């Protein structure tokens, strides 16, 4: 199958493209490189530099690549920034996404896998979070993703665009060749590993008095390879649908730091700070539906294995992609 991976130079998109190529698919990557990296583009893939805000550019890319399906990873994804600049998130995550959908319809491409987020749910009324939990996002980032999910329903009904939307929390880990390198790093795991690499003096823990076993927040970490395989499985879904992805367990901030110490053999100093407003104590996703309906079987449930793959990549590429 020929797949256009939009946002394929980013963390998740690059590794999903790698797995698609490994499985014999033909891949074209469309990315503006503002968040992604040119060195993260697999050399086996066709690369098209462009921005979804340019309607003609994405239309031309679809005409040129002639894909049978699209995977959509391109988005701004910083919760804090979305609270400061909501316009950016609605323009890029919603408006530019509609440009992609319109270009797909114009070029008769009617199969889409959308990389969404569990941030569409907001603080849940129960965990683990399954697909029936009410969606009440508390920031423009989550709202923008939810808005696009609603738009997808209408494009399916009106244009016959078949989609699968995958929602998850914390992607982590690496493949042999590609890993996590954000220009502004806000995620816990890579920041802890930066301390182990000697690139940061300490890691901050925000809140130690939550109602959890060790007082720190619990989050759901999913290996990037398992996440990518879920996206590939979604290509064969028979109907449009929404699926949550996670381990069903979750790890606390302290557990992540302790596991990083175990994997790296490094002393990782911590500094305890007050809670951040709006951080729920536990966020864990249920994957029962995608396991049952699409046969997804995650291979990396162990936190040490997830961290080990990330540490191996960061040691190999201590400065990331270097651009």
Short mmCIF file of C-alpha atoms in Angstrom, two decimals:
data_model
loop_
_atom_site.label_atom_id
_atom_site.label_comp_id
_atom_site.label_asym_id
_atom_site.label_seq_id
_atom_site.Cartn_x
_atom_site.Cartn_y
_atom_site.Cartn_z
CA UNK A 1 0.00 0.00 0.00
CA UNK A 2 1.16 3.58 -0.65
CA UNK A 3 0.81 5.74 2.47
CA UNK A 4 1.26 9.51 2.87
CA UNK A 5 2.53 10.18 6.39
CA UNK A 6 1.75 13.78 7.29
CA UNK A 7 4.09 14.90 10.07
CA UNK A 8 6.39 12.00 9.26
CA UNK A 9 9.56 13.83 10.34
CA UNK A 10 8.37 14.03 13.95
CA UNK A 11 8.89 11.56 16.78
CA UNK A 12 5.88 9.30 16.28
CA UNK A 13 5.47 9.83 12.55
CA UNK A 14 9.09 8.98 11.74
CA UNK A 15 8.98 5.65 13.57
CA UNK A 16 5.59 4.75 12.12
CA UNK A 17 6.99 5.48 8.65
CA UNK A 18 9.99 3.26 9.42
CA UNK A 19 7.74 0.35 10.39
CA UNK A 20 5.55 0.84 7.32
CA UNK A 21 8.64 0.64 5.11
CA UNK A 22 9.91 -2.41 6.99
CA UNK A 23 6.58 -4.12 6.25
CA UNK A 24 6.89 -3.42 2.52
CA UNK A 25 4.62 -0.40 2.15
CA UNK A 26 5.58 2.55 -0.04
CA UNK A 27 5.79 5.77 2.00
CA UNK A 28 5.76 9.47 1.20
CA UNK A 29 6.34 11.95 4.03
CA UNK A 30 4.89 15.47 4.15
CA UNK A 31 6.33 17.75 6.85
CA UNK A 32 7.16 21.43 7.31
CA UNK A 33 10.13 20.61 9.61
CA UNK A 34 9.15 23.18 12.24
CA UNK A 35 8.87 20.44 14.86
CA UNK A 36 10.24 17.48 12.90
CA UNK A 37 13.76 16.84 11.66
CA UNK A 38 15.03 16.16 8.15
CA UNK A 39 17.38 13.50 9.56
CA UNK A 40 14.38 11.70 11.03
CA UNK A 41 13.04 11.00 7.54
CA UNK A 42 13.79 7.42 6.54
CA UNK A 43 15.90 7.51 3.32
CA UNK A 44 13.63 4.88 1.79
CA UNK A 45 10.69 7.30 1.87
CA UNK A 46 9.80 10.05 -0.58
CA UNK A 47 10.02 13.41 1.21
CA UNK A 48 7.85 16.42 0.41
CA UNK A 49 8.51 19.57 2.41
CA UNK A 50 5.37 21.59 2.91
CA UNK A 51 2.86 23.01 5.36
CA UNK A 52 -0.80 22.02 5.69
CA UNK A 53 -1.69 25.70 5.91
CA UNK A 54 -0.91 25.83 2.16
CA UNK A 55 -3.95 24.19 0.56
CA UNK A 56 -2.33 23.92 -2.85
CA UNK A 57 0.85 22.40 -1.44
CA UNK A 58 -0.92 19.50 0.25
CA UNK A 59 -3.19 19.03 -2.77
CA UNK A 60 -0.12 18.85 -5.02
CA UNK A 61 1.55 16.39 -2.63
CA UNK A 62 -1.47 14.08 -2.82
CA UNK A 63 -1.56 14.34 -6.61
CA UNK A 64 2.15 13.55 -6.77
CA UNK A 65 2.29 10.74 -4.19
CA UNK A 66 -1.08 9.18 -5.13
CA UNK A 67 -1.48 7.40 -1.79
CA UNK A 68 -4.18 4.91 -0.95
CA UNK A 69 -4.32 6.17 2.64
CA UNK A 70 -3.05 9.01 4.85
CA UNK A 71 -1.66 8.95 8.38
CA UNK A 72 -2.01 12.34 10.07
CA UNK A 73 0.50 13.15 12.84
CA UNK A 74 1.03 16.87 12.16
CA UNK A 75 -0.06 19.01 15.12
CA UNK A 76 1.07 21.45 17.75
CA UNK A 77 0.99 19.54 21.03
CA UNK A 78 2.14 21.67 23.98
CA UNK A 79 -0.64 22.05 26.53
CA UNK A 80 0.92 25.09 28.21
CA UNK A 81 1.49 26.88 24.92
CA UNK A 82 -2.09 26.19 23.89
CA UNK A 83 -3.27 28.10 26.98
CA UNK A 84 -1.11 31.08 25.98
CA UNK A 85 -1.75 31.00 22.22
CA UNK A 86 -5.03 29.21 21.47
CA UNK A 87 -5.20 30.76 18.00
CA UNK A 88 -2.12 28.78 16.92
CA UNK A 89 -3.74 25.51 18.01
CA UNK A 90 -7.09 26.07 16.37
CA UNK A 91 -5.49 27.33 13.14
CA UNK A 92 -2.96 24.52 12.85
CA UNK A 93 -4.72 21.55 14.44
CA UNK A 94 -8.18 22.29 13.08
CA UNK A 95 -7.95 24.66 10.12
CA UNK A 96 -4.89 23.06 8.54
CA UNK A 97 -6.38 19.63 9.22
CA UNK A 98 -9.46 20.59 7.20
CA UNK A 99 -7.13 21.57 4.34
CA UNK A 100 -5.79 18.02 4.42
CA UNK A 101 -9.29 16.50 4.41
CA UNK A 102 -10.40 18.67 1.49
CA UNK A 103 -7.29 17.73 -0.49
CA UNK A 104 -7.95 14.05 0.23
CA UNK A 105 -11.53 14.29 -1.04
CA UNK A 106 -10.42 16.20 -4.16
CA UNK A 107 -7.89 13.45 -4.91
CA UNK A 108 -10.24 10.57 -4.06
CA UNK A 109 -8.22 9.41 -1.04
CA UNK A 110 -10.75 8.25 1.53
CA UNK A 111 -8.82 6.38 4.19
CA UNK A 112 -7.29 8.23 7.15
CA UNK A 113 -5.58 7.25 10.40
CA UNK A 114 -5.60 10.22 12.79
CA UNK A 115 -3.16 10.50 15.68
CA UNK A 116 -5.34 12.04 18.38
CA UNK A 117 -4.87 12.32 22.14
CA UNK A 118 -6.47 11.32 25.43
CA UNK A 119 -6.36 15.06 26.24
CA UNK A 120 -9.79 15.15 24.56
CA UNK A 121 -11.18 13.62 27.78
CA UNK A 122 -9.85 16.13 30.31
CA UNK A 123 -9.78 14.97 33.95
CA UNK A 124 -11.69 11.67 33.75
CA UNK A 125 -14.47 10.65 36.10
CA UNK A 126 -12.98 7.14 36.16
CA UNK A 127 -9.84 5.24 35.18
CA UNK A 128 -8.80 3.43 33.13
CA UNK A 129 -10.28 5.69 30.45
CA UNK A 130 -12.30 3.80 27.87
CA UNK A 131 -14.08 5.20 24.83
CA UNK A 132 -17.34 5.79 26.73
CA UNK A 133 -15.84 8.31 29.19
CA UNK A 134 -17.26 11.81 28.49
CA UNK A 135 -14.91 14.10 26.57
CA UNK A 136 -14.42 17.42 28.39
CA UNK A 137 -11.04 18.89 27.44
CA UNK A 138 -9.62 21.58 29.73
CA UNK A 139 -7.14 23.22 27.33
CA UNK A 140 -7.17 24.39 23.69
CA UNK A 141 -4.85 21.56 22.66
CA UNK A 142 -7.33 18.88 23.75
CA UNK A 143 -10.22 20.95 22.42
CA UNK A 144 -8.58 21.31 19.00
CA UNK A 145 -8.13 17.54 18.72
CA UNK A 146 -11.72 16.92 19.80
CA UNK A 147 -12.98 19.46 17.26
CA UNK A 148 -11.10 17.64 14.52
CA UNK A 149 -12.55 14.30 15.65
CA UNK A 150 -16.04 15.80 15.28
CA UNK A 151 -15.17 17.10 11.82
CA UNK A 152 -14.04 13.61 10.82
CA UNK A 153 -17.51 12.25 11.64
CA UNK A 154 -19.08 14.70 9.17
CA UNK A 155 -16.53 13.99 6.43
CA UNK A 156 -17.30 10.30 6.83
CA UNK A 157 -21.05 10.90 6.65
CA UNK A 158 -20.94 13.37 3.75
CA UNK A 159 -17.89 12.29 1.74
CA UNK A 160 -17.41 8.66 2.72
CA UNK A 161 -14.00 9.34 4.26
CA UNK A 162 -13.23 6.31 6.42
CA UNK A 163 -11.13 7.18 9.47
CA UNK A 164 -9.71 5.73 12.65
CA UNK A 165 -8.79 8.10 15.47
CA UNK A 166 -6.26 6.82 18.02
CA UNK A 167 -6.08 8.46 21.46
CA UNK A 168 -3.18 7.96 23.83
CA UNK A 169 -1.17 9.69 26.54
CA UNK A 170 2.59 9.26 26.77
CA UNK A 171 4.48 7.80 23.83
CA UNK A 172 7.96 6.69 24.95
CA UNK A 173 10.94 4.66 23.83
CA UNK A 174 12.72 4.48 20.49
CA UNK A 175 13.53 2.26 17.56
CA UNK A 176 17.11 1.47 16.60
CA UNK A 177 17.28 4.47 14.27
CA UNK A 178 14.77 7.05 15.44
CA UNK A 179 13.86 8.54 18.81
CA UNK A 180 12.45 11.47 20.72
CA UNK A 181 14.08 14.83 20.05
CA UNK A 182 11.85 17.86 20.59
CA UNK A 183 13.29 21.36 20.26
CA UNK A 184 11.35 22.28 23.39
CA UNK A 185 11.30 19.16 25.55
CA UNK A 186 8.44 18.98 28.06
CA UNK A 187 8.13 15.20 28.47
CA UNK A 188 9.31 13.52 31.65
CA UNK A 189 11.29 10.56 30.27
CA UNK A 190 13.62 12.39 27.86
CA UNK A 191 14.21 15.08 30.47
CA UNK A 192 15.22 12.44 33.03
CA UNK A 193 17.57 10.87 30.49
CA UNK A 194 19.12 14.29 29.82
CA UNK A 195 20.13 14.33 33.48
CA UNK A 196 21.65 10.87 33.08
CA UNK A 197 23.56 12.15 30.03
CA UNK A 198 24.90 15.10 32.05
CA UNK A 199 22.98 17.61 29.95
CA UNK A 200 20.77 18.79 32.84
CA UNK A 201 21.64 19.05 36.53
CA UNK A 202 18.42 17.63 37.93
CA UNK A 203 14.87 16.55 37.21
CA UNK A 204 11.90 18.31 38.75
CA UNK A 205 9.00 16.51 40.42
CA UNK A 206 5.86 18.65 40.45
CA UNK A 207 3.75 17.55 43.38
CA UNK A 208 4.51 14.83 45.93
CA UNK A 209 1.25 14.85 47.89
CA UNK A 210 -1.19 13.28 45.44
CA UNK A 211 -3.46 10.42 46.52
CA UNK A 212 -1.22 7.81 44.88
CA UNK A 213 1.02 5.17 46.49
CA UNK A 214 4.14 7.36 46.43
CA UNK A 215 2.47 10.78 46.26
CA UNK A 216 3.45 11.55 42.65
CA UNK A 217 1.29 11.58 39.53
CA UNK A 218 0.70 8.33 37.65
CA UNK A 219 0.76 8.31 33.86
CA UNK A 220 0.34 5.71 31.13
CA UNK A 221 3.47 5.08 29.03
CA UNK A 222 3.20 3.25 25.71
CA UNK A 223 6.19 2.09 23.66
CA UNK A 224 6.52 3.96 20.39
CA UNK A 225 6.78 0.67 18.47
CA UNK A 226 3.51 -0.61 19.95
CA UNK A 227 1.91 2.74 19.19
CA UNK A 228 3.14 2.64 15.60
CA UNK A 229 1.84 -0.88 15.12
CA UNK A 230 -1.59 0.27 16.29
CA UNK A 231 -1.58 2.94 13.58
CA UNK A 232 -0.66 0.35 10.95
CA UNK A 233 -3.40 -2.02 12.15
CA UNK A 234 -5.89 0.84 11.88
CA UNK A 235 -5.31 1.01 8.13
CA UNK A 236 -7.33 -2.18 7.79
CA UNK A 237 -10.27 -1.11 9.96
CA UNK A 238 -13.54 -1.83 8.18
CA UNK A 239 -15.36 1.22 9.48
CA UNK A 240 -14.68 4.59 11.04
CA UNK A 241 -14.09 4.46 14.78
CA UNK A 242 -12.23 5.79 17.81
CA UNK A 243 -9.79 3.78 19.93
CA UNK A 244 -7.90 4.51 23.13
CA UNK A 245 -4.37 3.18 23.55
CA UNK A 246 -2.43 2.46 26.73
CA UNK A 247 -0.94 -0.18 28.95
CA UNK A 248 -3.87 -0.23 31.37
CA UNK A 249 -1.42 0.17 34.24
CA UNK A 250 0.61 3.32 34.59
CA UNK A 251 3.76 4.45 36.38
CA UNK A 252 4.36 7.26 38.86
CA UNK A 253 6.91 10.00 38.37
CA UNK A 254 9.11 8.46 41.05
CA UNK A 255 8.82 5.04 39.43
CA UNK A 256 9.94 6.47 36.08
CA UNK A 257 12.95 8.15 37.71
CA UNK A 258 13.87 5.00 39.64
CA UNK A 259 13.61 2.90 36.48
CA UNK A 260 15.85 5.40 34.67
CA UNK A 261 18.43 5.04 37.45
CA UNK A 262 18.26 1.26 37.05
CA UNK A 263 18.62 1.35 33.26
CA UNK A 264 21.35 4.00 33.07
CA UNK A 265 23.30 3.20 36.23
CA UNK A 266 23.42 6.95 36.87
CA UNK A 267 22.57 8.97 39.96
CA UNK A 268 19.70 11.23 38.92
CA UNK A 269 19.18 14.12 41.36
CA UNK A 270 15.64 15.35 41.85
CA UNK A 271 14.13 18.58 43.09
CA UNK A 272 10.62 18.50 44.52
CA UNK A 273 8.34 21.38 43.57
CA UNK A 274 4.69 22.26 44.22
CA UNK A 275 1.90 20.82 42.15
CA UNK A 276 1.14 22.33 38.77
CA UNK A 277 -2.47 23.52 38.38
CA UNK A 278 -4.68 21.05 36.54
CA UNK A 279 -2.50 17.92 36.85
CA UNK A 280 -4.81 14.96 37.62
CA UNK A 281 -3.40 12.32 39.97
CA UNK A 282 -3.93 9.37 37.59
CA UNK A 283 -4.32 9.18 33.81
CA UNK A 284 -4.52 5.66 32.43
CA UNK A 285 -6.11 4.55 29.16
CA UNK A 286 -7.97 1.31 28.48
CA UNK A 287 -7.05 -0.56 25.28
CA UNK A 288 -9.67 -3.29 25.54
CA UNK A 289 -11.62 -2.13 22.48
CA UNK A 290 -8.69 -2.00 20.03
CA UNK A 291 -7.40 -5.34 21.31
CA UNK A 292 -10.80 -6.90 20.79
CA UNK A 293 -11.70 -5.34 17.43
CA UNK A 294 -8.35 -4.83 15.65
CA UNK A 295 -6.24 -7.47 17.38
CA UNK A 296 -3.67 -5.06 18.79
CA UNK A 297 -1.16 -6.86 21.03
CA UNK A 298 1.41 -4.56 22.68
CA UNK A 299 4.84 -6.16 23.01
CA UNK A 300 6.48 -3.76 25.48
CA UNK A 301 4.47 -3.58 28.70
CA UNK A 302 7.53 -3.30 30.94
CA UNK A 303 8.66 0.23 31.85
CA UNK A 304 12.32 -0.83 32.03
CA UNK A 305 12.15 -2.17 28.46
CA UNK A 306 10.60 1.08 27.22
CA UNK A 307 13.23 3.20 28.97
CA UNK A 308 16.00 0.86 27.82
CA UNK A 309 15.18 1.46 24.16
CA UNK A 310 15.11 5.23 24.71
CA UNK A 311 18.41 5.19 26.60
CA UNK A 312 20.09 3.16 23.86
CA UNK A 313 19.01 5.73 21.27
CA UNK A 314 20.00 8.75 23.37
CA UNK A 315 23.45 7.25 23.97
CA UNK A 316 23.84 6.73 20.25
CA UNK A 317 22.54 10.22 19.45
CA UNK A 318 23.31 12.32 22.58
CA UNK A 319 22.59 15.55 20.71
CA UNK A 320 19.51 14.19 19.00
CA UNK A 321 19.26 14.97 15.34
CA UNK A 322 21.52 17.98 15.75
CA UNK A 323 19.50 20.46 13.68
#
